[in-house]
JSON list of C-alpha atoms in Angstrom, two decimals:
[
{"chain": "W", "resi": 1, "resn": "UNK", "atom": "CA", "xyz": [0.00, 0.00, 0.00]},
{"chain": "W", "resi": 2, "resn": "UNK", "atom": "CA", "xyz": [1.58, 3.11, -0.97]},
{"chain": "W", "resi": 3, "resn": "UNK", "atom": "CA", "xyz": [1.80, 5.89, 1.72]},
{"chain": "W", "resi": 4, "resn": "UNK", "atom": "CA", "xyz": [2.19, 9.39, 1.31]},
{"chain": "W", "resi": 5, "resn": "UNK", "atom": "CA", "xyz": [4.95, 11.93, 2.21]},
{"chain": "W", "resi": 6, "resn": "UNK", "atom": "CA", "xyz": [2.44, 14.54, 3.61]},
{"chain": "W", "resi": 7, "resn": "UNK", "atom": "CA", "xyz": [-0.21, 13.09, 6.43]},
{"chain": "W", "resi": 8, "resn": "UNK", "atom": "CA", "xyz": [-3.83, 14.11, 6.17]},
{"chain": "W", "resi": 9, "resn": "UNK", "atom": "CA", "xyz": [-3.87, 16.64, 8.07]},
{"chain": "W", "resi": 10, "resn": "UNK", "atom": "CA", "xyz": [-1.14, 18.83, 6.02]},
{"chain": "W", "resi": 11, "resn": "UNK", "atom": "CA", "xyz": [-2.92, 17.83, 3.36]},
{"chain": "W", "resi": 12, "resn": "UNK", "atom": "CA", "xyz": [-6.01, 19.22, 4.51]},
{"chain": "W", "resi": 13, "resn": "UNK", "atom": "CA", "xyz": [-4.49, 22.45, 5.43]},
{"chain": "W", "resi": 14, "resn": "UNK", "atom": "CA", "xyz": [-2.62, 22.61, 1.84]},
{"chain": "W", "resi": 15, "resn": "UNK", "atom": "CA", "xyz": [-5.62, 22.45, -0.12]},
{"chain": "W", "resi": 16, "resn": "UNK", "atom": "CA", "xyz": [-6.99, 24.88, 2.42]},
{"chain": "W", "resi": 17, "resn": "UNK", "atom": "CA", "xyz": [-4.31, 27.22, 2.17]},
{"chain": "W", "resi": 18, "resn": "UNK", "atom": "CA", "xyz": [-4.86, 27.05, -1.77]},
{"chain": "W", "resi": 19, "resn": "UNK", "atom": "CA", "xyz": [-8.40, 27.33, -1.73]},
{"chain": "W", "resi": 20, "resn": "UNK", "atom": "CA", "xyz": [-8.36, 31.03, 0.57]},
{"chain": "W", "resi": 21, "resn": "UNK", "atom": "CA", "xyz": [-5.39, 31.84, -1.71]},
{"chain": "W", "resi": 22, "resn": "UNK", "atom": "CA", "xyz": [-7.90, 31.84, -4.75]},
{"chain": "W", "resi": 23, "resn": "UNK", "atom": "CA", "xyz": [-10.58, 33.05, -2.52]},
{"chain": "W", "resi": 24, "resn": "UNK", "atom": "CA", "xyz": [-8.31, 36.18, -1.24]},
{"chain": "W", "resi": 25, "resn": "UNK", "atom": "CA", "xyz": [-7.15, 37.16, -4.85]},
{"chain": "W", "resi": 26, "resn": "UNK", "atom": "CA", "xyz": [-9.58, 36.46, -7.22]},
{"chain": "W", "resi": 27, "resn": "UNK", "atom": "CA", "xyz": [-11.10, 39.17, -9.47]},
{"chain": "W", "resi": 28, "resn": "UNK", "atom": "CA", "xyz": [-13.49, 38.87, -12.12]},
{"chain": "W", "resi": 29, "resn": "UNK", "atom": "CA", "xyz": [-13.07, 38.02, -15.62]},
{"chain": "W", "resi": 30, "resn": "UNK", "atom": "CA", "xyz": [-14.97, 38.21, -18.71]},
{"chain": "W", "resi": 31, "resn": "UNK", "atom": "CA", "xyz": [-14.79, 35.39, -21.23]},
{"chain": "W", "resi": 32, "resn": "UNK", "atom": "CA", "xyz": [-15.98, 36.43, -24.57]},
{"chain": "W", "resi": 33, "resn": "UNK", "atom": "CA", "xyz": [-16.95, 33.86, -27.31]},
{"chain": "W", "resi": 34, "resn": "UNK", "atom": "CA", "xyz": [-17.03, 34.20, -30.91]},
{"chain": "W", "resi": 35, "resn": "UNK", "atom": "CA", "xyz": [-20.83, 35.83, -31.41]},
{"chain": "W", "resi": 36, "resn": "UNK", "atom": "CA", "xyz": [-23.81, 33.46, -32.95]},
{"chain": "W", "resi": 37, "resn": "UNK", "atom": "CA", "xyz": [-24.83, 34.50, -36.20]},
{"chain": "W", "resi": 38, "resn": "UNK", "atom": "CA", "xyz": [-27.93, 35.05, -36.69]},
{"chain": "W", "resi": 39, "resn": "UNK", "atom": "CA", "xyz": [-29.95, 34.65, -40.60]},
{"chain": "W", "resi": 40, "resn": "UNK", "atom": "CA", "xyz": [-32.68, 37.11, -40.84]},
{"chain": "W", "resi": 41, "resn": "UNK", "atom": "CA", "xyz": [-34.89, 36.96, -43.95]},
{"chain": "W", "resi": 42, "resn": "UNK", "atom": "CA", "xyz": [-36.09, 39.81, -45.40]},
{"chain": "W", "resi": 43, "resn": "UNK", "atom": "CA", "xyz": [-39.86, 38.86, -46.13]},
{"chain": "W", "resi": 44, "resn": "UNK", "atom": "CA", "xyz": [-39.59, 42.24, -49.22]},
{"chain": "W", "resi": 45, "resn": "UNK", "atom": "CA", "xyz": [-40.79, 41.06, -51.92]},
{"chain": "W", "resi": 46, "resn": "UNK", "atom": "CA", "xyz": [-38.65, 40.13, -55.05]},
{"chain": "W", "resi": 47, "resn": "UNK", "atom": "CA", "xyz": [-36.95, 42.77, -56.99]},
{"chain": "W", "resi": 48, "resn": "UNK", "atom": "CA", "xyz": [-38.13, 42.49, -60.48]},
{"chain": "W", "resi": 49, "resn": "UNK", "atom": "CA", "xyz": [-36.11, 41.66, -63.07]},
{"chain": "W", "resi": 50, "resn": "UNK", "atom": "CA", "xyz": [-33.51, 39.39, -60.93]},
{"chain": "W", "resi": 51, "resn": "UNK", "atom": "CA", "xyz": [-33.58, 35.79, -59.84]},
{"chain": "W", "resi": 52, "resn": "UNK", "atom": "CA", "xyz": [-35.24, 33.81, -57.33]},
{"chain": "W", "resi": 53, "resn": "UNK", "atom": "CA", "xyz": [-32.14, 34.81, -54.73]},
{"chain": "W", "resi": 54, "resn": "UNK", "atom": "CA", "xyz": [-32.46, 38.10, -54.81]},
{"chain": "W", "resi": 55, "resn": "UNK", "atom": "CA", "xyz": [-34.06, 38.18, -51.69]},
{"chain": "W", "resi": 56, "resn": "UNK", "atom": "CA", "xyz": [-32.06, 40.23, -49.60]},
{"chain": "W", "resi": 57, "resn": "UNK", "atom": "CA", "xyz": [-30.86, 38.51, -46.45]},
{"chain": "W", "resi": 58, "resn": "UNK", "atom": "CA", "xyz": [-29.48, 40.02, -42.94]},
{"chain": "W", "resi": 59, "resn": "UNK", "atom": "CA", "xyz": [-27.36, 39.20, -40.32]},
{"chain": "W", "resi": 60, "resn": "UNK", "atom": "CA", "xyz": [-27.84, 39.50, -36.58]},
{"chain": "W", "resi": 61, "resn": "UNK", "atom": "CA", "xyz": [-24.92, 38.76, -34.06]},
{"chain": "W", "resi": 62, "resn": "UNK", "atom": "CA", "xyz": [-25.55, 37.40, -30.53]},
{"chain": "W", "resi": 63, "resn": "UNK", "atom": "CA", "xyz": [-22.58, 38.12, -28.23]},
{"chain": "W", "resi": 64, "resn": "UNK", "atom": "CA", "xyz": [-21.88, 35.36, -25.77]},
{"chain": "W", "resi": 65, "resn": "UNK", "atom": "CA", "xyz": [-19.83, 36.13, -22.97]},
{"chain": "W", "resi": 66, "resn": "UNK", "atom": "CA", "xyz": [-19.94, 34.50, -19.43]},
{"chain": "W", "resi": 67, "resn": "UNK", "atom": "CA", "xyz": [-17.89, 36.33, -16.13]},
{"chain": "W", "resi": 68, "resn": "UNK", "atom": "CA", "xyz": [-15.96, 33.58, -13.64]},
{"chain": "W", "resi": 69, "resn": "UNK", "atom": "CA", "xyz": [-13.61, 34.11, -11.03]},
{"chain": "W", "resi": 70, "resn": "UNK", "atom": "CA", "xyz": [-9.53, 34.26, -11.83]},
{"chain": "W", "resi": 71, "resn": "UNK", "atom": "CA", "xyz": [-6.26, 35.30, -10.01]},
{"chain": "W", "resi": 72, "resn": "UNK", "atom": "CA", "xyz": [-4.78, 37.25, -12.11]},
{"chain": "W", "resi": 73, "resn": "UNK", "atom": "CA", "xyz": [-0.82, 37.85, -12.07]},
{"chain": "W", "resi": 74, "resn": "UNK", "atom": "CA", "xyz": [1.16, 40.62, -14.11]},
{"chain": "W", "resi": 75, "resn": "UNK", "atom": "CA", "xyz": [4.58, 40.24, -14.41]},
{"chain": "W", "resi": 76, "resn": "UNK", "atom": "CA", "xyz": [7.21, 41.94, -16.83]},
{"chain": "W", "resi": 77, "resn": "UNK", "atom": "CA", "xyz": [9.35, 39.62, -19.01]},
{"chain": "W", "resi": 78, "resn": "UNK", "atom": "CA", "xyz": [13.48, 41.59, -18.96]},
{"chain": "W", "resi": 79, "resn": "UNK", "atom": "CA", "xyz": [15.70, 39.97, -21.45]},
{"chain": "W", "resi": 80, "resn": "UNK", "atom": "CA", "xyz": [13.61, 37.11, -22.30]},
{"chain": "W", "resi": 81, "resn": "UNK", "atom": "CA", "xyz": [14.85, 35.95, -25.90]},
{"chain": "W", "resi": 82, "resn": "UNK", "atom": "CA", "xyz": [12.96, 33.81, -28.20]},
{"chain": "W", "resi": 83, "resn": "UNK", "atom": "CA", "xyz": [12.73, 29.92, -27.27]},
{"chain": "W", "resi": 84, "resn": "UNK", "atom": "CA", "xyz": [13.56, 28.05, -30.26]},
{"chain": "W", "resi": 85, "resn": "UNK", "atom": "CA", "xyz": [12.73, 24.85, -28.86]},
{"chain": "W", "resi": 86, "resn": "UNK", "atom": "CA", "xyz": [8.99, 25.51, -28.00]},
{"chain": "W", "resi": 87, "resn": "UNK", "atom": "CA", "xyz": [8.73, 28.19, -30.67]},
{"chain": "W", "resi": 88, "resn": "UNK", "atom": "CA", "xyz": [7.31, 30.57, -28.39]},
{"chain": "W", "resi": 89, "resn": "UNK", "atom": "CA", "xyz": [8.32, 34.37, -28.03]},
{"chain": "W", "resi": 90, "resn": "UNK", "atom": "CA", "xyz": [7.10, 36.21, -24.75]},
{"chain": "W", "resi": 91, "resn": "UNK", "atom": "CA", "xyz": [6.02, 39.76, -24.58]},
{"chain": "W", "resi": 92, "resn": "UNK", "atom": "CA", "xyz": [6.98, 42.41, -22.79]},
{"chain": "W", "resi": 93, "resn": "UNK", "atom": "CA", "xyz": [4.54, 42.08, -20.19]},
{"chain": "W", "resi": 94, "resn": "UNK", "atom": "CA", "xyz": [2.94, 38.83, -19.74]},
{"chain": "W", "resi": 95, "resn": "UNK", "atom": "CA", "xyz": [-0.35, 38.09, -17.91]},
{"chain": "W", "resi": 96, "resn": "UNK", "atom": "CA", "xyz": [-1.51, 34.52, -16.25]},
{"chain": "W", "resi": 97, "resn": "UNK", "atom": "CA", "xyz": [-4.98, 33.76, -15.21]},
{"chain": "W", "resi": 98, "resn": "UNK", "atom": "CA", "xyz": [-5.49, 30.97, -12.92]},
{"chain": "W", "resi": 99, "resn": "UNK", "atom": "CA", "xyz": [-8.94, 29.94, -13.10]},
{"chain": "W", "resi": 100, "resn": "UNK", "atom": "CA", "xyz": [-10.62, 26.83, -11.78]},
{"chain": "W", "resi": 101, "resn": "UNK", "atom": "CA", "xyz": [-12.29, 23.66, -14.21]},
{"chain": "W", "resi": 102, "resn": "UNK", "atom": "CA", "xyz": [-15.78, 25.22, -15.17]},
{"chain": "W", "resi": 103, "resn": "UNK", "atom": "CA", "xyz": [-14.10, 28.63, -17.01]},
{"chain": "W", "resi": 104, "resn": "UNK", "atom": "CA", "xyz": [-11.11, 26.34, -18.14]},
{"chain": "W", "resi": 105, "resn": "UNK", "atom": "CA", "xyz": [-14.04, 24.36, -20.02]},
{"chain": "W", "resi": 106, "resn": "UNK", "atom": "CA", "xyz": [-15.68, 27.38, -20.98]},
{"chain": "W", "resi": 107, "resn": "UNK", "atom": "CA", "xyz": [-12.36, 29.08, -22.43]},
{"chain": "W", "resi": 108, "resn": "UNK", "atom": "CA", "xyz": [-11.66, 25.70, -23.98]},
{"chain": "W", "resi": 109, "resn": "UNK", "atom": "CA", "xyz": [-15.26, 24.98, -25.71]},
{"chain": "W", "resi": 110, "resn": "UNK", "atom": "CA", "xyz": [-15.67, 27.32, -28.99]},
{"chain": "W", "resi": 111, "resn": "UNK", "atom": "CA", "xyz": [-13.65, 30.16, -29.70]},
{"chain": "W", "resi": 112, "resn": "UNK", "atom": "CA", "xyz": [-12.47, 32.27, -27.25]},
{"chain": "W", "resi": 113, "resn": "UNK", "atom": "CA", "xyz": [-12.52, 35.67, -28.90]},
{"chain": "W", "resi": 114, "resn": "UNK", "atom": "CA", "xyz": [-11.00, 37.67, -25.68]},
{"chain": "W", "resi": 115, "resn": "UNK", "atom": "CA", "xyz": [-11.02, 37.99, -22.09]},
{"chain": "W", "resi": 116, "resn": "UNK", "atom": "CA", "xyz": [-11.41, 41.35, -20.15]},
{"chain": "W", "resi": 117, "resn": "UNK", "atom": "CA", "xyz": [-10.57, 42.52, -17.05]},
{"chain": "W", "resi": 118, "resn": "UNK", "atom": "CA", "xyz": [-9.30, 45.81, -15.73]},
{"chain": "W", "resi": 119, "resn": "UNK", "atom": "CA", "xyz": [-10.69, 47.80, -17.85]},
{"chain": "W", "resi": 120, "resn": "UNK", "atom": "CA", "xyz": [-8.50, 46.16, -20.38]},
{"chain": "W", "resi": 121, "resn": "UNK", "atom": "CA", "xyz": [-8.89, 43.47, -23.38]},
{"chain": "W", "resi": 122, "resn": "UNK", "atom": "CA", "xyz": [-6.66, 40.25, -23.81]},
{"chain": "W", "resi": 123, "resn": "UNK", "atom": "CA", "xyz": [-5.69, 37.36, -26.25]},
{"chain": "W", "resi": 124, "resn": "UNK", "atom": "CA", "xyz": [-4.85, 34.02, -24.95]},
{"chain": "W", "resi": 125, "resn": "UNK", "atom": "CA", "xyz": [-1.53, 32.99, -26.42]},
{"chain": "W", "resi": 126, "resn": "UNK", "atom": "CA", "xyz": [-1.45, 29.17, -24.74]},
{"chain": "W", "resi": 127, "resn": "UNK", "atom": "CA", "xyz": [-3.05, 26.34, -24.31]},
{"chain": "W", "resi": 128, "resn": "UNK", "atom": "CA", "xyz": [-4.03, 25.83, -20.62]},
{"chain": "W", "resi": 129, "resn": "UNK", "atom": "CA", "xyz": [-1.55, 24.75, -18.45]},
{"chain": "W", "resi": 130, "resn": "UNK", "atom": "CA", "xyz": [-2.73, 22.31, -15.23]},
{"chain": "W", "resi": 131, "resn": "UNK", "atom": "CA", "xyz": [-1.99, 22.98, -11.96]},
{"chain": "W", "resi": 132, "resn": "UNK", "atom": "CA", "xyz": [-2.82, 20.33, -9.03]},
{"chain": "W", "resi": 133, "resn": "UNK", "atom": "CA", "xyz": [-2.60, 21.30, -5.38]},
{"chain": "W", "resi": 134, "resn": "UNK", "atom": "CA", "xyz": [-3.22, 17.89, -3.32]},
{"chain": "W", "resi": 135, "resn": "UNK", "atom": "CA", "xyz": [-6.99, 18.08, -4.59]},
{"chain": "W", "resi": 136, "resn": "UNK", "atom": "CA", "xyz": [-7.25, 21.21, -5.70]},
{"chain": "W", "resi": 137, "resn": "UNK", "atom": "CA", "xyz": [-6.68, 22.01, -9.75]},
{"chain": "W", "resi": 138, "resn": "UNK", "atom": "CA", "xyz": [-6.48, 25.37, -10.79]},
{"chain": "W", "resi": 139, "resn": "UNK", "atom": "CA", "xyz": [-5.97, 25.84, -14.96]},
{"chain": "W", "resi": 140, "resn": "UNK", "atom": "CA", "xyz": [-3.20, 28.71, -15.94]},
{"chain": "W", "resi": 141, "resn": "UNK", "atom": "CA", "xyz": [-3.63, 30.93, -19.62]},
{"chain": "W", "resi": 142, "resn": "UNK", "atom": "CA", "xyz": [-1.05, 33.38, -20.68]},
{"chain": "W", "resi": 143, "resn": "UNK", "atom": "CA", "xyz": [-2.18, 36.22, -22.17]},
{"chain": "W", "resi": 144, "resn": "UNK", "atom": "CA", "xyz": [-1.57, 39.59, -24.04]},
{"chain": "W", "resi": 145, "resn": "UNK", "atom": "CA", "xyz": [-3.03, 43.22, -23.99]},
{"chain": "W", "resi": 146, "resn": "UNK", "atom": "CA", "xyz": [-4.34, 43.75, -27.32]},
{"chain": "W", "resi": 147, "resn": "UNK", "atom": "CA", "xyz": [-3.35, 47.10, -28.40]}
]
């Protein structure tokens, strides 16, 4: 049987400590999804002198956004080159969200247009990276200020 390094009870207080670390920080995000478009026809008559398809029709666009719960951390990238290996280059200032598994589905379902927050608007730039604390999982994006 295997045993564990940490007993229960420092287990208990880990996942504790993570879950009032989330609780402390957290700020509100909005996720915004590509919009649902929408196929209005227009019930005018046809125009005379044109096909059957001249019927004009009109799109309508449905925003779909939801707002969840993040911690968000800014930190400023000095000297970071380009990583050949992973084919990644950082930005000046990068941004992770750590966000828990029903806005990591959300983010992850569709496309994920933006995210705002602080009177600011985002791109994700990563896929999500997982994060387990004893039995809590938190789910971290990287980000960038759109301009």
């Amino acid at each position: 049987m295997a045993t564990s390094f940490i007993s229960a009870g420092d287990q208990t207080w880990y996942e504790d400590a993570a879950d009032t670390w989330f609780e402390t920080f957290k700020k509100s995000i909005t996720v915004n999804k590509e919009p649902i478009k929408n196929i209005v026809q227009n019930t005018t008559s046809q125009i005379l002198g044109y096909d059957e398809n001249s019927n004009i029709v009109d799109y309508t666009y449905t925003p779909r956004s939801q707002t969840f719960d993040a911690v968000i951390k800014y930190t400023v990238n000095e000297n970071l080159q380009e990583n050949p290996e992973i084919k990644l280059k950082f930005p000046d200032q990068q941004v992770e969200i750590y966000v828990k598994k029903d806005c990591a589905d959300y983010i992850n379902t569709d496309r994920t247009e933006n995210i705002t927050f602080d009177d600011k608007t985002f791109n994700i730039y990563s896929t999500s990276i997982v994060k387990h604390y004893q039995n809590n999982t938190f789910y971290v994006y990287f980000l960038k200020e759109t301009k």
